[in-house]
XYZ file of C-alpha atoms in Angstrom:
618
model
C -2.429 -15.355 -1.005
C -4.753 -16.699 -4.354
C -4.521 -16.445 -7.957
C -7.135 -13.894 -9.405
C -9.888 -11.988 -7.644
C -9.661 -14.231 -4.746
C -9.456 -13.004 -1.053
C -5.706 -12.192 -0.614
C -5.170 -11.105 2.864
C -1.633 -10.575 2.127
C -2.468 -7.922 -0.540
C -0.290 -4.578 -1.202
C -0.466 -2.459 1.557
C -3.107 -0.006 2.838
C -1.833 3.525 1.492
C -4.819 5.406 2.978
C -3.451 8.797 3.369
C -2.806 10.193 6.920
C -3.357 13.969 6.782
C -0.332 15.594 7.636
C 0.670 19.321 8.241
C 2.508 21.377 5.395
C 5.889 22.756 6.016
C 5.585 25.976 7.155
C 1.937 25.804 8.458
C -1.373 25.873 6.437
C -2.419 28.035 3.954
C -2.352 31.305 5.079
C -3.846 33.244 1.928
C -7.582 32.153 3.136
C -7.169 33.327 6.760
C -5.864 36.908 5.533
C -8.713 37.488 2.999
C -11.301 36.066 5.505
C -10.069 38.618 8.413
C -9.619 41.129 5.765
C -13.290 41.163 5.579
C -13.696 41.939 9.528
C -13.881 45.295 11.006
C -11.128 45.307 13.839
C -11.244 46.858 17.033
C -9.528 50.203 16.886
C -6.476 49.730 20.113
C -4.519 53.009 21.033
C -1.052 53.314 20.665
C -0.324 54.358 24.227
C -1.242 51.446 26.196
C -0.462 51.345 29.692
C 2.507 49.171 31.199
C -0.671 47.314 32.895
C -4.170 46.710 32.130
C -6.965 46.593 34.890
C -9.269 43.714 34.575
C -12.192 46.114 34.054
C -10.550 47.413 30.881
C -9.669 43.985 29.391
C -13.956 43.334 30.154
C -14.661 46.033 28.327
C -12.449 45.571 25.340
C -13.805 42.170 25.310
C -17.420 43.426 25.158
C -16.563 45.870 22.550
C -15.348 42.857 20.485
C -18.357 40.886 20.806
C -20.103 44.426 19.309
C -18.360 44.117 16.191
C -20.385 42.614 13.437
C -19.035 40.233 10.975
C -20.981 39.859 7.680
C -21.254 36.120 7.020
C -21.192 34.349 3.312
C -24.141 33.766 2.234
C -25.624 33.232 -1.586
C -25.847 36.901 -2.415
C -22.656 37.215 -0.869
C -21.201 34.078 -3.012
C -22.931 35.229 -6.028
C -21.301 39.105 -5.636
C -18.142 37.202 -5.343
C -17.986 35.079 -8.513
C -19.428 37.996 -10.407
C -16.607 40.272 -9.039
C -13.907 37.402 -10.118
C -15.498 37.447 -13.603
C -14.886 41.059 -13.478
C -11.454 41.033 -12.728
C -10.412 38.195 -15.160
C -11.902 40.188 -18.074
C -10.165 43.691 -17.061
C -7.277 41.955 -16.364
C -7.324 39.705 -19.766
C -8.369 43.022 -21.541
C -5.316 45.401 -19.659
C -3.148 42.524 -21.108
C -3.793 42.565 -24.346
C -3.973 46.575 -24.690
C -0.162 46.640 -23.024
C 0.984 43.463 -23.408
C 4.254 45.463 -23.617
C 4.210 47.688 -20.337
C 3.600 45.264 -17.552
C 3.509 47.866 -15.289
C -0.135 49.083 -16.676
C -2.154 45.546 -15.823
C -0.032 44.946 -12.653
C -2.480 46.169 -10.523
C -5.430 44.028 -11.991
C -3.655 41.250 -11.419
C -2.719 42.217 -7.685
C -6.939 42.666 -7.805
C -7.202 39.387 -9.223
C -5.024 37.446 -7.147
C -7.013 38.879 -3.742
C -10.144 38.243 -5.172
C -9.389 34.392 -6.037
C -8.176 33.991 -2.031
C -11.786 35.271 -0.955
C -12.823 32.387 -2.121
C -11.533 30.625 0.569
C -14.280 31.686 2.779
C -16.561 29.279 1.311
C -14.940 26.568 2.813
C -16.593 27.213 6.307
C -19.748 27.297 4.141
C -20.215 23.582 2.904
C -24.049 24.606 2.192
C -22.697 27.090 -0.670
C -20.895 24.532 -2.167
C -23.910 23.485 -4.676
C -24.560 27.187 -5.103
C -21.026 27.548 -6.390
C -21.531 24.930 -9.160
C -24.784 26.876 -10.136
C -22.841 29.836 -10.736
C -20.547 28.290 -12.671
C -17.831 29.623 -10.319
C -15.887 26.639 -10.675
C -14.936 27.185 -14.187
C -13.748 30.263 -13.598
C -11.555 29.268 -10.978
C -10.065 26.267 -12.428
C -9.412 28.096 -15.515
C -7.416 30.724 -13.920
C -4.763 27.553 -13.161
C -3.264 28.518 -16.906
C -2.907 32.107 -16.326
C 0.405 33.298 -17.488
C 1.342 34.745 -13.960
C 2.396 31.530 -11.764
C 1.427 33.544 -8.425
C -2.147 33.440 -9.480
C -2.219 29.773 -9.926
C -0.440 29.125 -7.025
C -3.515 30.592 -4.721
C -6.045 28.905 -7.051
C -4.196 25.519 -5.633
C -4.359 26.715 -2.386
C -7.890 27.938 -2.482
C -8.848 24.608 -4.483
C -7.038 22.319 -1.390
C -8.727 24.172 1.086
C -12.116 23.789 -0.910
C -11.898 19.862 -1.178
C -10.714 19.027 2.178
C -12.569 15.892 3.191
C -13.575 16.946 6.460
C -15.685 20.057 4.919
C -16.770 17.931 1.920
C -18.362 15.140 4.206
C -20.818 18.577 5.351
C -21.402 18.938 1.761
C -24.751 18.156 0.343
C -23.981 16.655 -3.134
C -21.007 16.318 -2.574
C -20.522 14.486 -6.129
C -21.843 17.254 -8.273
C -19.053 19.646 -6.458
C -16.250 16.649 -7.636
C -18.041 16.259 -10.762
C -18.112 20.031 -11.916
C -14.467 20.169 -11.025
C -13.548 17.688 -13.450
C -15.642 18.939 -15.862
C -13.588 21.934 -15.941
C -10.524 19.824 -17.099
C -8.845 20.300 -13.547
C -6.452 17.167 -14.189
C -4.898 18.588 -17.222
C -4.665 22.290 -16.123
C -3.212 20.669 -12.590
C -0.111 19.200 -14.860
C 0.122 21.872 -17.286
C 0.605 24.383 -14.390
C 2.773 22.057 -12.474
C 5.358 21.973 -15.507
C 5.876 25.611 -15.114
C 6.350 26.101 -11.713
C 10.241 25.623 -10.285
C 10.328 24.602 -6.840
C 13.761 25.453 -6.640
C 12.961 29.480 -7.236
C 11.010 30.022 -3.811
C 9.098 28.899 -0.940
C 5.653 29.850 -2.599
C 6.439 27.640 -5.521
C 7.307 24.925 -3.468
C 4.223 25.183 -1.461
C 1.886 25.840 -4.870
C 3.099 21.937 -5.440
C 2.102 20.822 -1.476
C -1.352 22.314 -2.379
C -1.821 20.919 -5.708
C -0.896 17.369 -4.156
C -2.817 17.988 -0.878
C -5.766 18.951 -3.823
C -5.339 15.345 -5.180
C -4.970 13.742 -2.433
C -8.249 15.292 -0.898
C -9.955 14.022 -4.499
C -8.650 10.963 -4.181
C -10.378 10.555 -0.623
C -13.505 11.568 -1.615
C -13.821 9.948 -4.719
C -11.114 7.591 -5.722
C -12.155 5.587 -8.754
C -13.260 8.585 -10.457
C -10.050 10.951 -9.478
C -7.239 8.353 -10.358
C -9.481 7.378 -13.787
C -9.262 11.045 -13.962
C -5.755 11.061 -13.468
C -4.386 8.817 -15.570
C -6.106 10.106 -18.478
C -3.513 12.893 -18.568
C -1.106 11.366 -19.995
C 1.916 13.426 -18.298
C 0.573 13.122 -14.687
C 1.899 9.780 -13.999
C 5.412 10.604 -15.973
C 5.600 13.952 -13.761
C 5.099 11.853 -10.196
C 7.538 9.130 -11.498
C 10.179 12.085 -12.529
C 9.083 13.861 -8.910
C 9.892 10.856 -6.426
C 13.118 10.300 -8.727
C 14.512 13.813 -8.305
C 18.080 14.700 -7.166
C 19.191 15.792 -3.759
C 17.581 15.942 -0.736
C 14.633 13.861 0.277
C 12.013 16.991 0.732
C 8.518 17.089 1.408
C 7.185 17.290 -1.593
C 9.337 14.201 -2.860
C 7.757 12.629 0.061
C 4.136 13.436 -0.947
C 4.588 12.748 -4.426
C 5.470 9.426 -3.371
C 2.517 8.829 -1.613
C -0.143 10.329 -4.014
C 1.791 7.901 -6.846
C 1.233 5.197 -4.252
C -2.773 6.047 -3.877
C -2.792 6.469 -7.467
C -1.515 2.972 -8.456
C -3.371 1.088 -5.149
C -6.745 2.154 -6.727
C -6.571 2.350 -10.647
C -5.841 -0.787 -12.363
C -5.681 0.778 -15.470
C -2.744 3.229 -13.689
C -0.761 -0.047 -12.991
C -1.063 -1.166 -16.690
C 0.190 2.357 -17.517
C 3.383 1.922 -15.611
C 4.484 -0.971 -18.259
C 4.814 1.589 -20.847
C 6.883 4.028 -18.203
C 8.893 1.650 -16.923
C 7.692 2.509 -13.917
C 9.611 -0.889 -12.074
C 12.718 -0.086 -13.404
C 12.587 3.695 -12.502
C 11.514 3.153 -8.945
C 14.131 0.733 -8.325
C 16.711 3.355 -9.179
C 14.919 5.714 -6.425
C 15.696 3.094 -3.571
C 18.648 1.450 -4.871
C 20.791 3.698 -2.642
C 18.656 2.249 0.442
C 20.601 -1.000 0.257
C 23.782 0.551 2.603
C 22.195 3.323 4.343
C 19.426 4.175 6.215
C 17.011 7.018 5.917
C 18.219 10.282 7.979
C 15.011 11.343 9.388
C 11.580 10.407 9.620
C 10.589 12.249 6.508
C 12.772 10.351 4.218
C 11.673 7.077 6.167
C 8.338 7.622 4.893
C 9.792 8.470 1.481
C 11.277 5.030 1.259
C 8.264 3.190 2.248
C 5.991 5.029 -0.072
C 8.236 3.926 -2.695
C 8.639 0.390 -1.330
C 4.957 0.333 -1.581
C 4.475 1.578 -5.193
C 6.520 -1.429 -5.966
C 4.282 -3.608 -4.317
C 1.532 -2.746 -5.887
C 2.946 -2.815 -9.256
C 3.778 -7.074 -8.743
C 0.293 -7.631 -8.981
C 0.893 -7.736 -12.676
C 2.123 -10.521 -13.886
C 4.434 -8.379 -16.645
C 6.179 -6.080 -13.958
C 6.905 -9.002 -11.941
C 9.164 -9.859 -15.076
C 10.391 -6.554 -15.253
C 11.202 -6.786 -11.771
C 13.258 -9.812 -12.103
C 14.901 -8.391 -15.394
C 15.997 -5.165 -13.681
C 17.756 -7.332 -11.012
C 14.926 -5.872 -8.340
C 15.385 -9.395 -6.749
C 19.310 -9.376 -6.453
C 18.700 -5.905 -4.668
C 16.397 -7.338 -2.378
C 18.479 -10.271 -1.199
C 21.247 -7.620 -0.474
C 18.964 -5.177 1.225
C 17.749 -8.615 3.586
C 21.332 -9.365 4.276
C 21.817 -5.841 5.170
C 19.415 -6.087 8.250
C 19.050 -2.382 8.130
C 15.792 -0.001 7.756
C 15.502 -1.792 4.167
C 15.631 -5.057 5.029
C 11.837 -5.862 6.223
C 10.601 -3.518 3.415
C 12.410 -6.113 0.969
C 11.508 -9.103 2.220
C 7.824 -7.938 1.648
C 8.509 -6.697 -1.699
C 10.357 -10.164 -2.737
C 7.401 -11.783 -1.073
C 5.074 -9.737 -3.790
C 7.726 -10.275 -6.707
C 7.889 -13.800 -5.942
C 4.046 -14.868 -5.674
C 2.749 -16.707 -8.654
C 5.844 -15.830 -10.465
C 7.968 -19.107 -11.520
C 10.526 -17.121 -13.542
C 11.444 -14.649 -9.907
C 11.408 -18.581 -7.957
C 14.207 -19.490 -9.782
C 16.006 -16.388 -9.721
C 15.822 -16.233 -6.219
C 17.299 -19.342 -5.656
C 20.278 -19.092 -8.525
C 20.921 -15.548 -6.843
C 21.534 -17.089 -3.370
C 18.638 -15.526 -1.843
C 18.086 -19.143 0.672
C 21.025 -18.572 2.634
C 19.767 -14.864 3.309
C 16.059 -15.985 3.589
C 16.591 -18.814 6.085
C 17.900 -17.184 8.520
C 14.774 -14.884 9.072
C 12.682 -18.246 9.039
C 14.903 -19.196 11.876
C 15.019 -15.838 13.554
C 18.417 -15.531 13.795
C 20.033 -12.227 13.635
C 18.649 -8.654 15.401
C 15.102 -8.911 17.029
C 12.538 -7.185 16.058
C 11.006 -4.092 17.704
C 7.788 -5.686 18.256
C 5.300 -8.699 18.202
C 3.178 -7.915 15.129
C 6.528 -6.933 13.344
C 7.598 -10.292 14.136
C 4.063 -11.499 12.889
C 4.395 -10.021 9.564
C 8.212 -11.208 8.818
C 7.260 -14.593 9.452
C 4.225 -14.043 7.036
C 6.203 -13.009 4.124
C 8.879 -15.650 4.606
C 6.652 -18.596 4.984
C 4.707 -17.156 1.837
C 7.887 -16.806 -0.270
C 9.123 -20.452 1.514
C 5.973 -21.743 -0.278
C 6.398 -19.674 -3.809
C 9.611 -21.508 -4.006
C 8.240 -25.048 -3.144
C 5.223 -24.731 -5.603
C 7.235 -22.952 -8.634
C 10.855 -23.982 -8.355
C 11.942 -26.699 -10.706
C 15.268 -28.990 -11.216
C 18.323 -28.146 -9.322
C 16.318 -24.313 -7.459
C 13.967 -26.794 -5.683
C 16.373 -29.389 -4.470
C 18.066 -26.913 -3.072
C 15.425 -25.782 -1.533
C 14.549 -28.857 -0.227
C 18.186 -29.616 1.324
C 17.762 -26.434 3.381
C 14.735 -28.237 5.239
C 16.737 -31.600 5.572
C 20.240 -29.653 6.490
C 21.533 -29.343 10.662
C 19.189 -32.701 11.366
C 15.940 -31.190 10.008
C 16.236 -28.323 12.058
C 13.899 -26.027 9.896
C 11.173 -28.646 9.656
C 11.009 -28.590 13.323
C 10.440 -24.894 13.197
C 8.257 -25.677 10.784
C 6.168 -28.006 13.522
C 6.847 -25.282 16.113
C 5.197 -22.619 13.384
C 2.348 -24.904 13.238
C 1.694 -25.239 16.798
C 2.414 -21.413 17.453
C -0.169 -20.348 15.509
C -2.756 -23.059 15.500
C -2.997 -21.776 19.057
C -3.077 -18.146 18.047
C -6.451 -18.825 15.633
C -7.852 -20.637 18.086
C -7.314 -18.243 20.570
C -8.791 -15.345 18.282
C -11.658 -17.812 17.874
C -12.609 -18.280 21.358
C -12.485 -14.730 22.222
C -14.644 -13.399 19.083
C -17.152 -16.046 20.223
C -16.857 -14.313 23.855
C -17.540 -10.934 22.265
C -14.341 -9.856 23.225
C -12.691 -9.198 19.808
C -14.006 -6.706 17.219
C -13.935 -6.933 13.203
C -11.081 -5.203 11.790
C -12.731 -2.245 10.021
C -11.946 -2.492 6.367
C -12.742 -0.648 3.147
C -14.151 -3.817 1.404
C -17.632 -4.867 0.591
C -18.057 -8.169 2.314
C -20.536 -10.170 3.815
C -20.019 -11.429 7.287
C -18.704 -14.879 6.293
C -15.542 -13.486 3.901
C -15.643 -10.570 6.844
C -14.756 -14.000 9.669
C -12.253 -15.070 7.378
C -9.976 -12.228 6.928
C -10.443 -11.380 10.610
C -8.850 -15.210 11.103
C -6.084 -14.578 8.187
C -4.894 -11.502 10.227
C -4.716 -13.436 13.784
C -2.796 -15.538 11.911
C -4.385 -17.635 10.133
C -3.019 -16.776 6.373
C 0.564 -17.698 7.789
C -0.815 -20.980 9.486
C -2.054 -21.927 5.856
C 0.816 -21.557 4.292
C 3.065 -23.553 6.791
C 1.063 -26.109 6.184
C 0.646 -25.933 2.469
C 4.702 -25.958 2.904
C 4.527 -29.204 4.817
C 2.262 -30.885 2.414
C 4.699 -30.191 -0.251
C 7.963 -31.097 1.138
C 6.221 -34.176 1.936
C 4.921 -34.691 -1.504
C 7.991 -33.994 -3.270
C 9.334 -37.951 -3.268
C 12.251 -37.555 -1.177
C 12.392 -40.273 1.516
C 14.890 -38.777 4.235
C 12.163 -35.344 4.462
C 8.683 -37.918 4.326
C 10.257 -39.896 7.220
C 11.388 -37.032 8.854
C 7.830 -35.446 8.613
C 6.774 -38.319 10.231
C 8.572 -38.832 13.061
C 7.848 -34.888 13.937
C 4.146 -35.038 13.437
C 4.072 -38.006 15.579
C 6.585 -36.323 18.266
C 4.265 -32.833 18.234
C 1.049 -35.181 18.318
C -0.103 -33.229 15.252
C -2.970 -34.847 14.053
C -2.976 -35.032 10.115
C -6.551 -34.032 9.908
C -5.673 -30.680 11.581
C -3.445 -30.039 8.808
C -6.170 -31.946 5.864
C -8.309 -28.938 7.236
C -6.537 -25.832 7.157
C -5.631 -26.840 3.683
C -9.922 -27.563 2.413
C -10.403 -24.021 4.327
C -7.706 -22.446 1.492
C -8.745 -24.322 -1.224
C -12.230 -23.087 -0.330
C -11.352 -19.535 -0.686
C -9.882 -19.391 -3.691
C -11.949 -18.339 -6.601
C -12.245 -19.833 -10.480
C -9.430 -18.400 -11.857
C -7.223 -20.210 -9.158
C -8.592 -23.497 -9.330
C -5.523 -25.094 -11.252
C -3.833 -24.394 -7.524
C -6.819 -25.580 -5.768
C -6.821 -28.922 -7.854
C -3.287 -29.451 -6.880
C -3.253 -28.816 -3.514
C -5.905 -31.077 -3.323
C -4.360 -34.227 -4.813
C -1.264 -33.467 -2.676
C -3.159 -33.431 0.389
C -5.305 -36.406 -0.542
C -1.963 -38.416 -1.666
C -0.468 -37.212 1.977
C -3.657 -38.734 3.239
C -3.872 -41.964 1.784
C -0.424 -42.344 2.796
C -0.770 -41.668 6.456
C -3.989 -43.114 6.933
C -4.409 -46.796 9.428
C -6.764 -48.002 6.977
C -9.056 -47.645 3.866
C -11.901 -46.216 5.991
C -9.579 -43.472 7.547
C -8.053 -42.477 4.259
C -11.136 -41.939 2.971
C -12.403 -40.023 5.550
C -9.398 -37.768 5.289
C -9.730 -37.133 1.524
C -13.545 -35.793 2.200
C -11.876 -33.358 4.638
C -9.423 -31.911 1.708
C -11.836 -31.991 -0.294
C -14.485 -29.608 2.277
C -17.051 -32.746 1.726
C -16.586 -33.491 5.744
C -16.114 -31.686 9.235
C -13.116 -33.811 9.972
C -12.536 -36.986 12.225
C -10.541 -37.894 15.143
C -7.340 -38.254 13.160
C -4.103 -39.053 14.635
C -0.452 -38.128 13.798
C 1.010 -38.831 10.338
C 2.604 -42.304 10.656
C 6.540 -42.711 10.286
C 7.270 -43.577 6.685
C 7.636 -47.022 5.732
C 4.915 -48.271 7.832
C 2.606 -48.321 4.491
C 4.161 -50.407 2.315
C 3.009 -48.477 -0.646
C 5.003 -45.808 0.869
C 7.890 -47.500 1.185
C 7.688 -48.374 -2.170
C 7.489 -44.857 -3.347
C 10.246 -43.592 -0.869
C 12.596 -46.173 -2.181
C 12.228 -45.150 -5.682
C 12.346 -41.613 -5.224
C 15.743 -39.587 -5.540
C 17.669 -38.839 -2.469
C 19.931 -35.586 -2.566
C 21.604 -35.921 0.353
C 21.524 -33.310 3.227
C 22.950 -29.608 2.401
C 24.989 -27.188 4.780
C 24.648 -23.746 5.471
C 26.710 -22.753 2.752
C 24.769 -24.654 0.265
C 27.563 -26.804 -0.941
C 25.129 -29.485 -1.916
C 23.458 -26.765 -4.215
C 25.617 -26.612 -7.490
C 25.327 -30.654 -7.450
C 22.853 -32.163 -10.076
C 19.870 -32.962 -8.692
C 16.750 -34.556 -10.558
C 13.854 -32.663 -10.287
C 11.335 -33.734 -7.359
C 8.059 -35.467 -7.926
C 5.153 -33.601 -7.073
C 2.146 -36.183 -5.993
């Protein structure tokens, strides 16, 4: 919504990971190792076909009497010492019998079994601190570089279970455990191991990559800032993720997972987004989604992959260099084609086009030049296939109005004339739609405010450090305030473009709908009040346009002054009437007579190619 660090209700989509079930079930290594330590009840092989209730009860009682050794500090210390001993034995035999693998094979099997035993620690979060003190973490992480990738595979499985957020939440001083993992050079070891694993060889290798990605996701959930910082610091991990999401062949589980992890890293780390400039991330990710301009995903897994890829691109659009790269890579042309198809990717393309054009004049010009308007305005007019839910319809309207507002603000010359002509064609039906949206979203916001005052609406839980006032503003934006702001800003900009026909029609429609000008001024003022210092130019421009509109529509100097105070946020508002028709005020009439008149366009935009002077804002 705003440039810089102001509140942006339409920020990149939140990509907080949802725990998924890995293919083939959970890691079986930990269970097998744990069960191996438990004595089992001996069951005779010659069991009868039927067992009496009394015999069943006796078996259950016997099972209850079995002693199961629980892991404690002494047991953990033995585990670490045994692991250290197995590592040294294996290293010694490998050096001594480097040409005869059979002689060190048993030592590697023993080492592998010893590694699996550490999955027991996941049931004892109170012992994590002791593992750090015993320096067991460097030993485990160091095994990722073992020549035998089977051992590295089991280390990934152990670490994925030990870093489970549900377990970590019960660990005292969990930060120390995570810190120890990073100090053991986990990220560098991880990318080195990933480069050695070929997922196509076996299911075990594919499962190893899954466990690795699970571990990264867990760490990002525990400490997102430090985890993403460490990932970016290792130069090869981001390129590996990009390569994995663009891999040829069917969309498998790990491809989906890699796209999700990439999205998490890009969202949490500004440094990662900057690094993607050097990696030409926009161009590479665009190639990954280009195939979906005509076809739909085959299943839910592939659908999630497409959504993750669009999320990554939306996040990259926070940086102007990525927006420019998006335009140069013909990203807007691809989005327009996807929007025209009205398939699975259409709403995703609409959202990405919104992020790509926001605060980017070059992309706004490209969007119009590449015939984006005939595709965009059917969404605005709600023509074509209906959305599946009210929430989807609201989101669609939000992105459409945001794009139109960007076009009105940044387009110049012929491009802005074509935008204006769209609102003038077909007896100004699109201006009427603007007024309908103003009324609709005004009611929605007021209704939400009433319910909130009555205590019937709870604030949305956010992962943001905001005060109560900011929280209220964000909640109101979710209730439709942001879209209402975009609609009213569009009205103000269209009324200030210097076109007499547009100005007159806006005045007529405001009169017919009974929309007080002060209502629009208040919405404009609230929007400006939440822009930060980096958006000072936008605030100044909108206030100038709002004051200009207020002066033209006020019945006298006193009302004009009151409306100006509302726009500037120095007054709570007055009882204002609807905007009078253009021409009722002499100054307005004189300005309208001098303004250029581009005439009415058509659905096919025949008037778009005609020479037109740029409108005069303000």
